Short mmCIF file of C-alpha atoms and ligand atoms in Angstrom, two decimals:
data_model
loop_
_atom_site.label_atom_id
_atom_site.label_comp_id
_atom_site.label_asym_id
_atom_site.label_seq_id
_atom_site.Cartn_x
_atom_site.Cartn_y
_atom_site.Cartn_z
CA UNK A 122 0.14 -0.02 0.08
CA UNK A 123 3.11 2.50 0.74
CA UNK A 124 4.65 1.77 -2.49
CA UNK A 125 1.31 1.96 -4.47
CA UNK A 126 0.69 5.79 -2.38
CA UNK A 127 4.24 6.53 -3.50
CA UNK A 128 3.73 5.60 -7.13
CA UNK A 129 0.63 7.64 -7.25
CA UNK A 130 2.17 10.66 -5.97
CA UNK A 131 4.89 10.44 -7.98
CA UNK A 132 2.84 9.85 -11.22
CA UNK A 133 0.79 12.84 -10.38
CA UNK A 134 3.74 15.04 -9.98
CA UNK A 135 5.04 13.96 -13.20
CA UNK A 136 1.67 15.13 -14.77
CA UNK A 137 1.53 18.09 -12.97
CA UNK A 138 5.06 18.99 -14.34
CA UNK A 139 4.34 17.89 -17.72
CA UNK A 140 0.94 19.76 -17.96
CA UNK A 141 2.70 22.83 -16.44
CA UNK A 142 5.69 22.74 -19.14
CA UNK A 143 3.24 21.79 -21.98
CA UNK A 144 1.17 24.84 -21.20
CA UNK A 145 4.05 27.46 -20.06
CA UNK A 146 7.28 26.03 -21.30
CA UNK A 147 6.53 25.73 -25.11
CA UNK A 148 6.73 28.85 -26.79
CA UNK A 149 3.28 29.28 -28.78
CA UNK A 150 3.08 30.49 -32.44
CA UNK A 151 0.50 31.87 -32.79
CA UNK A 152 -0.82 31.10 -36.79
CA UNK A 153 -2.80 33.76 -38.10
CA UNK A 154 -6.48 33.40 -38.44
CA UNK A 155 -7.73 32.84 -41.87
CA UNK A 156 -8.63 36.33 -42.92
CA UNK A 157 -11.98 37.33 -41.71
CA UNK A 158 -13.80 40.42 -43.84
CA UNK A 159 -14.86 42.77 -41.21
CA UNK A 160 -17.46 45.31 -41.92
CA UNK A 161 -16.06 48.75 -41.21
CA UNK A 162 -18.74 50.95 -39.50
CA UNK A 163 -16.21 54.15 -39.18
CA UNK A 164 -18.83 56.38 -38.69
CA UNK A 165 -19.95 55.03 -35.45
CA UNK A 166 -16.69 54.27 -34.44
CA UNK A 167 -15.04 55.30 -30.99
CA UNK A 168 -11.26 55.61 -30.57
CA UNK A 169 -11.48 52.53 -28.27
CA UNK A 170 -13.10 50.28 -30.88
CA UNK A 171 -10.36 51.83 -33.59
CA UNK A 172 -7.81 50.47 -31.39
CA UNK A 173 -9.37 47.39 -30.83
CA UNK A 174 -9.93 46.87 -34.59
CA UNK A 175 -6.49 47.53 -35.27
CA UNK A 176 -5.50 44.95 -33.12
CA UNK A 177 -7.32 42.14 -34.58
CA UNK A 178 -6.40 43.24 -38.39
CA UNK A 179 -2.76 43.27 -36.61
CA UNK A 180 -3.44 39.46 -35.39
CA UNK A 181 -5.41 38.27 -38.15
CA UNK A 182 -5.71 39.55 -41.63
CA UNK A 183 -2.53 41.97 -41.51
CA UNK A 184 -0.72 38.67 -41.47
CA UNK A 185 1.70 40.94 -38.79
CA UNK A 186 2.53 38.29 -36.34
CA UNK A 187 3.72 35.75 -38.54
CA UNK A 188 7.01 37.77 -38.89
CA UNK A 189 6.68 40.20 -36.19
CA UNK A 190 6.29 37.68 -33.01
CA UNK A 191 8.99 36.86 -30.13
CA UNK A 192 9.84 33.38 -31.25
CA UNK A 193 10.78 33.34 -35.24
CA UNK A 194 13.00 36.40 -34.70
CA UNK A 195 13.03 37.59 -38.28
CA UNK A 196 11.23 40.81 -37.94
CA UNK A 197 11.89 43.21 -35.37
CA UNK A 198 9.45 43.47 -32.40
CA UNK A 199 6.65 46.26 -32.72
CA UNK A 200 5.81 47.21 -29.04
CA UNK A 201 7.52 50.32 -28.84
CA UNK A 202 7.69 51.08 -32.80
CA UNK A 203 5.31 53.76 -32.45
CA UNK A 204 7.71 55.99 -29.93
CA UNK A 205 10.96 54.71 -31.73
CA UNK A 206 9.26 55.97 -34.84
CA UNK A 207 10.66 59.51 -34.26
CA UNK A 208 14.22 58.50 -34.14
CA UNK A 209 14.12 56.55 -37.40
CA UNK A 210 12.74 60.05 -39.17
CA UNK A 211 16.05 61.65 -37.78
CA UNK A 212 18.30 58.97 -38.72
CA UNK A 213 20.78 59.29 -42.03
CA UNK A 214 19.56 56.07 -43.64
CA UNK A 215 16.14 57.14 -43.67
CA UNK A 216 14.67 57.47 -47.25
CA UNK A 217 11.29 57.80 -47.06
CA UNK A 218 9.10 60.89 -47.16
CA UNK A 219 7.25 60.98 -43.68
CA UNK A 220 7.33 63.95 -41.15
CA UNK A 221 5.24 62.67 -38.62
CA UNK A 222 5.19 59.40 -36.52
CA UNK A 223 1.87 58.49 -38.26
CA UNK A 224 3.35 59.03 -41.84
CA UNK A 225 5.76 57.04 -40.60
CA UNK A 226 4.40 54.06 -39.53
CA UNK A 227 1.67 54.16 -42.63
CA UNK A 228 4.99 54.30 -45.02
CA UNK A 229 6.64 51.45 -42.90
CA UNK A 230 3.56 48.98 -43.97
CA UNK A 231 3.09 50.11 -47.61
CA UNK A 232 7.02 51.14 -48.47
CA UNK A 233 8.76 48.69 -46.03
CA UNK A 234 12.44 49.87 -48.16
CA UNK A 235 11.90 53.52 -46.96
CA UNK A 236 13.86 52.70 -43.55
CA UNK A 237 14.96 49.19 -42.98
CA UNK A 238 15.70 48.14 -39.19
CA UNK A 239 19.41 47.02 -39.28
CA UNK A 240 20.19 43.65 -39.19
CA UNK A 241 16.51 42.82 -40.67
CA UNK A 242 17.42 43.67 -44.24
CA UNK A 243 17.35 40.86 -47.13
CA UNK A 244 20.26 38.39 -47.34
CA UNK A 245 22.85 40.56 -49.29
CA UNK A 246 21.57 43.96 -49.43
CA UNK A 247 23.18 45.42 -46.83
CA UNK A 248 19.92 46.51 -45.08
CA UNK A 249 18.66 48.37 -47.97
CA UNK A 250 15.83 46.43 -48.99
CA UNK A 251 13.37 45.15 -46.40
CA UNK A 252 11.94 41.58 -46.84
CA UNK A 253 8.57 43.06 -45.46
CA UNK A 254 5.80 43.34 -48.36
CA UNK A 255 3.70 45.99 -48.94
CA UNK A 256 0.73 44.89 -46.56
CA UNK A 257 -1.65 47.20 -48.76
CA UNK A 258 -1.43 44.63 -52.00
CA UNK A 259 0.17 40.91 -52.07
CA UNK A 260 -2.74 39.44 -51.14
CA UNK A 261 -3.05 40.93 -47.62
CA UNK A 262 -4.63 44.17 -49.06
CA UNK A 263 -5.14 46.37 -46.46
CA UNK A 264 -7.45 49.54 -46.85
CA UNK A 265 -6.70 53.16 -46.00
CA UNK A 266 -8.75 52.99 -42.86
CA UNK A 267 -7.71 49.22 -41.80
CA UNK A 268 -3.81 50.65 -41.75
CA UNK A 269 -4.82 53.50 -39.78
CA UNK A 270 -6.76 51.36 -37.33
CA UNK A 271 -3.09 49.39 -37.05
CA UNK A 272 -1.49 52.55 -36.55
CA UNK A 273 -3.89 53.49 -33.73
CA UNK A 274 -3.22 50.03 -32.06
CA UNK A 275 0.47 50.34 -32.47
CA UNK A 276 0.36 53.80 -30.91
CA UNK A 277 -1.72 52.54 -27.87
CA UNK A 278 0.57 49.61 -27.77
CA UNK A 279 3.56 51.74 -27.21
CA UNK A 280 1.55 53.77 -24.48
CA UNK A 281 1.99 56.95 -26.77
CA UNK A 282 -0.62 59.60 -27.69
CA UNK A 283 -3.09 58.14 -30.27
CA UNK A 284 -2.37 60.69 -32.98
CA UNK A 285 -3.84 59.17 -36.15
CA UNK A 286 -7.46 59.96 -37.00
CA UNK A 287 -10.30 57.79 -38.20
CA UNK A 288 -11.08 58.10 -41.57
CA UNK A 289 -14.60 59.61 -42.20
CA UNK A 290 -14.76 59.27 -45.80
CA UNK A 291 -16.47 55.97 -45.63
CA UNK A 292 -19.98 55.99 -47.64
CA UNK A 293 -22.19 56.54 -45.03
CA UNK A 294 -25.21 54.85 -46.08
CA UNK A 295 -22.65 51.71 -46.27
CA UNK A 296 -22.04 52.09 -42.37
CA UNK A 297 -26.27 52.16 -41.71
CA UNK A 298 -27.11 49.42 -43.67
CA UNK A 299 -28.72 46.53 -41.89
CA UNK A 300 -27.07 43.23 -42.43
CA UNK A 301 -28.57 41.43 -39.27
CA UNK A 302 -25.13 39.13 -39.01
CA UNK A 303 -25.92 36.24 -41.72
CA UNK A 304 -24.73 32.91 -40.57
CA UNK A 305 -21.26 32.34 -41.81
CA UNK A 306 -21.41 30.18 -45.40
CA UNK A 307 -18.84 27.80 -45.56
CA UNK A 308 -16.11 29.39 -48.02
CA UNK A 309 -16.07 28.55 -51.49
CA UNK A 310 -13.32 26.57 -52.76
CA UNK A 311 -10.26 28.64 -54.68
CA UNK A 312 -9.91 27.49 -58.24
CA UNK A 313 -6.48 28.44 -59.30
CA UNK A 314 -3.28 28.43 -57.68
CA UNK A 315 -2.65 32.28 -57.74
CA UNK A 316 -5.73 32.61 -55.94
CA UNK A 317 -4.95 29.99 -53.08
CA UNK A 318 -1.53 31.69 -53.02
CA UNK A 319 -2.99 34.87 -52.33
CA UNK A 320 -5.53 34.06 -50.01
CA UNK A 321 -3.19 31.91 -47.76
CA UNK A 322 -0.35 34.86 -48.22
CA UNK A 323 2.57 32.32 -49.43
CA UNK A 324 3.86 35.52 -51.25
CA UNK A 325 4.32 37.32 -47.67
CA UNK A 326 6.93 34.69 -47.55
CA UNK A 327 7.93 33.69 -50.49
CA UNK A 328 9.16 34.72 -54.17
CA UNK A 329 5.98 33.12 -56.20
CA UNK A 330 3.23 33.87 -58.92
CA UNK A 331 4.35 37.53 -59.06
CA UNK A 332 4.79 37.79 -55.29
CA UNK A 333 8.15 38.56 -54.14
CA UNK A 334 8.49 37.71 -49.92
CA UNK A 335 12.26 36.85 -48.91
CA UNK A 336 11.73 35.07 -45.75
CA UNK A 337 11.37 31.60 -46.70
CA UNK A 338 12.80 29.94 -49.82
CA UNK A 339 12.16 31.49 -53.62
CA UNK A 340 9.77 28.77 -54.69
CA UNK A 341 10.20 29.97 -58.57
CA UNK A 342 11.69 27.03 -59.60
CA UNK A 343 10.70 24.95 -56.60
CA UNK A 344 9.59 22.01 -59.00
CA UNK A 345 13.17 21.46 -60.51
CA UNK A 346 14.43 19.83 -57.11
CA UNK A 347 11.06 19.09 -55.04
CA UNK A 348 8.51 16.39 -55.54
CA UNK A 349 5.31 16.38 -54.58
CA UNK A 350 5.23 14.04 -52.30
CA UNK A 351 7.89 16.85 -50.73
CA UNK A 352 5.80 19.84 -51.69
CA UNK A 353 2.60 18.30 -50.27
CA UNK A 354 4.55 17.36 -46.66
CA UNK A 355 6.02 20.84 -46.61
CA UNK A 356 2.40 22.41 -46.66
CA UNK A 357 0.82 20.00 -44.32
CA UNK A 358 3.68 19.59 -41.98
CA UNK A 359 6.03 22.56 -42.46
CA UNK A 360 8.62 21.39 -39.63
CA UNK A 361 9.29 17.92 -40.93
CA UNK A 362 12.20 19.01 -43.26
CA UNK A 363 13.26 22.54 -42.45
CA UNK A 364 15.18 23.88 -45.91
CA UNK A 365 18.74 24.56 -45.47
CA UNK A 366 19.28 28.15 -44.46
CA UNK A 367 16.02 28.81 -43.29
CA UNK A 368 14.28 28.99 -39.72
CA UNK A 369 12.43 26.08 -39.07
CA UNK A 370 9.26 27.25 -37.37
CA UNK A 371 8.34 30.25 -39.42
CA UNK A 372 6.14 28.26 -41.95
CA UNK A 373 2.95 28.70 -40.56
CA UNK A 374 1.44 25.10 -39.40
CA UNK A 375 -2.09 25.81 -40.33
CA UNK A 376 -3.03 24.94 -43.88
CA UNK A 377 -3.75 21.38 -43.23
CA UNK A 378 -6.78 22.51 -41.58
CA UNK A 379 -7.53 25.33 -43.36
CA UNK A 380 -6.82 24.22 -46.84
CA UNK A 381 -9.35 21.66 -49.21
CA UNK A 382 -7.76 18.84 -50.35
CA UNK A 383 -8.64 20.05 -53.67
CA UNK A 384 -7.07 23.17 -52.81
CA UNK A 385 -3.81 21.34 -51.68
CA UNK A 386 -3.53 19.31 -54.67
CA UNK A 387 -4.05 22.04 -57.14
CA UNK A 388 -1.29 24.18 -55.33
CA UNK A 389 1.20 21.23 -54.94
CA UNK A 390 0.65 20.41 -58.55
CA UNK A 391 1.27 24.08 -59.44
CA UNK A 392 4.52 24.17 -57.10
CA UNK A 393 5.69 21.13 -58.73
CA UNK A 394 5.23 22.38 -62.56
CA UNK A 395 7.24 25.20 -61.48
CA UNK A 396 10.91 24.29 -63.13
C1 LIG B 122 7.05 38.71 -43.97
C2 LIG B 122 7.47 39.27 -42.72
C3 LIG B 122 6.58 40.55 -42.63
C4 LIG B 122 5.40 40.78 -42.27
C5 LIG B 122 4.29 39.44 -42.92
C6 LIG B 122 5.20 42.20 -42.19
N1 LIG B 122 6.57 42.52 -41.70
FE1 LIG B 122 6.61 44.18 -40.53
N2 LIG B 122 8.86 44.10 -41.11
C7 LIG B 122 9.31 42.84 -41.60
C8 LIG B 122 10.80 43.17 -41.18
C9 LIG B 122 11.68 42.00 -41.77
C10 LIG B 122 11.24 44.50 -40.71
C11 LIG B 122 12.52 45.05 -40.84
C12 LIG B 122 13.08 45.77 -41.80
C13 LIG B 122 12.30 46.90 -42.10
O1 LIG B 122 12.64 48.09 -41.35
O2 LIG B 122 11.57 46.87 -43.24
C14 LIG B 122 9.84 45.23 -40.43
C15 LIG B 122 9.40 46.26 -40.39
C16 LIG B 122 8.44 46.69 -39.66
C17 LIG B 122 8.43 48.30 -39.06
C18 LIG B 122 9.26 49.37 -39.06
C19 LIG B 122 9.88 49.09 -37.37
C20 LIG B 122 10.54 49.60 -37.08
O3 LIG B 122 11.07 49.89 -36.20
O4 LIG B 122 11.00 51.06 -38.01
C21 LIG B 122 7.00 48.20 -38.77
C22 LIG B 122 6.18 49.38 -38.47
C23 LIG B 122 6.13 47.10 -39.12
N3 LIG B 122 6.95 46.23 -39.95
C24 LIG B 122 4.84 46.76 -39.41
C25 LIG B 122 4.08 45.54 -39.61
C26 LIG B 122 2.62 45.71 -39.66
C27 LIG B 122 1.65 46.34 -38.93
C28 LIG B 122 2.43 44.30 -40.39
C29 LIG B 122 1.26 43.68 -40.70
C30 LIG B 122 0.15 44.73 -41.33
C31 LIG B 122 3.61 43.69 -40.78
N4 LIG B 122 4.74 44.73 -40.45
C32 LIG B 122 3.68 42.50 -41.40
C33 LIG B 122 8.68 41.69 -41.72
C34 LIG B 122 7.32 41.86 -41.83
C1 LIG B 123 5.43 33.62 -42.42
C2 LIG B 123 6.05 32.75 -43.24
C3 LIG B 123 5.58 31.63 -44.62
C4 LIG B 123 4.64 31.99 -44.98
C5 LIG B 123 3.33 32.52 -44.91
C6 LIG B 123 4.55 30.54 -45.74
N1 LIG B 123 5.95 30.15 -46.05
FE1 LIG B 123 6.41 28.57 -46.83
N2 LIG B 123 8.16 28.53 -45.83
C7 LIG B 123 8.54 29.46 -44.95
C8 LIG B 123 10.33 29.13 -44.67
C9 LIG B 123 10.79 29.84 -43.51
C10 LIG B 123 10.62 27.89 -45.23
C11 LIG B 123 11.71 27.33 -44.94
C12 LIG B 123 11.99 26.38 -43.46
C13 LIG B 123 11.20 25.23 -43.82
O1 LIG B 123 11.13 24.88 -44.67
O2 LIG B 123 10.31 25.08 -42.66
C14 LIG B 123 9.26 27.35 -46.08
C15 LIG B 123 9.27 26.55 -46.65
C16 LIG B 123 8.67 26.19 -47.44
C17 LIG B 123 8.37 25.32 -48.72
C18 LIG B 123 10.07 24.25 -48.73
C19 LIG B 123 11.08 24.54 -49.24
C20 LIG B 123 12.44 23.93 -49.85
O3 LIG B 123 13.04 23.91 -50.80
O4 LIG B 123 12.21 23.03 -49.22
C21 LIG B 123 7.53 25.06 -49.44
C22 LIG B 123 7.18 24.42 -50.75
C23 LIG B 123 6.52 26.26 -49.05
N3 LIG B 123 7.32 26.79 -47.88
C24 LIG B 123 5.42 26.53 -49.72
C25 LIG B 123 4.64 27.68 -49.21
C26 LIG B 123 3.24 27.49 -49.74
C27 LIG B 123 2.74 27.04 -50.75
C28 LIG B 123 2.80 28.74 -48.86
C29 LIG B 123 1.20 29.34 -48.46
C30 LIG B 123 0.12 27.96 -48.47
C31 LIG B 123 3.66 29.21 -47.77
N4 LIG B 123 4.74 28.35 -47.83
C32 LIG B 123 3.71 30.20 -46.38
C33 LIG B 123 7.84 30.77 -44.80
C34 LIG B 123 6.70 31.03 -44.94
#
């Protein structure tokens, strides 16, 4: 009986420690949520809501946390981006046209190479070219209002005064339209490789299908060296084989859940054909 109790206590201790480690010890990478179209009701928006909108866009549609996260190390953390901005504007390496913090942050998102944080430039560019995509295009497609909401979020995050203003040029009729929350309809399957690549923002990290991402391997001739089985595994289990010279754990592990089998096969066929 005594031995039994000892074993029991020991087992409980091990389980507790393991559960604690699994919950707190392993850094979690939050995959980007599937882009959800959000209706912007700017006419009735308070600054507090605008900041919250920016936060959601930052963590979701904007794909920002794919790169700006504490685990990847491929992009600077942005917790004080809004306060650092003033220094950037004074820096002799600054190439852009901004004269205020808001303009600097805006420019950072649509013209990332205007200032490249040292150590984070594209390989071989001596920090003159940014690997960050223009997030108003490249399948991420943030609107002007969405970019401003993210700026509000970044200013709030840094504990600075929020000086960006909520745009008011949205059509007022749209803001008032009654849509009574239609039930979510299942997404219709995408029918071209380009649409799949745009929807899943592969181009934020890869050079593929007219996109110019530089965080992951160039995929423009990937079919010459990788077969379909390898490509399929790259998408379903991105950490199975990390391409040489690239950081494992950067590529989101979400496609097995978010892509239909048909989309996956179409994408694999397309990539295998890039020679
Ligand atoms: C594919 C990776 C990637 C994605 C996606 C990305 N960024 Fe970046 N970002 C970078 C890298 C790398 C840098 C550093 C190089 C530079 O300064 O451009 C950077 C720089 C920045 C800077 C300038 C920071 C400074 O201190 O001057 C801001 C602001 C920024 N990103 C905001 C964002 C926001 C907001 C999003 C989402 C809407 C986003 N980024 C999405 C990779 C990314
Ligand atoms: C946040 C950045 C990011 C996004 C988004 C991303 N990838 Fe990747 N991908 C990487 C990185 C980094 C690697 C190299 C490390 C690795 O293999 O895990 C990689 C590796 C790959 C490889 C293997 C290349 C080789 O030579 O081994 C393929 C294929 C690939 N990605 C395709 C895609 C496709 C298709 C999408 C969109 C559905 C996508 N990736 C989205 C960052 C990304």
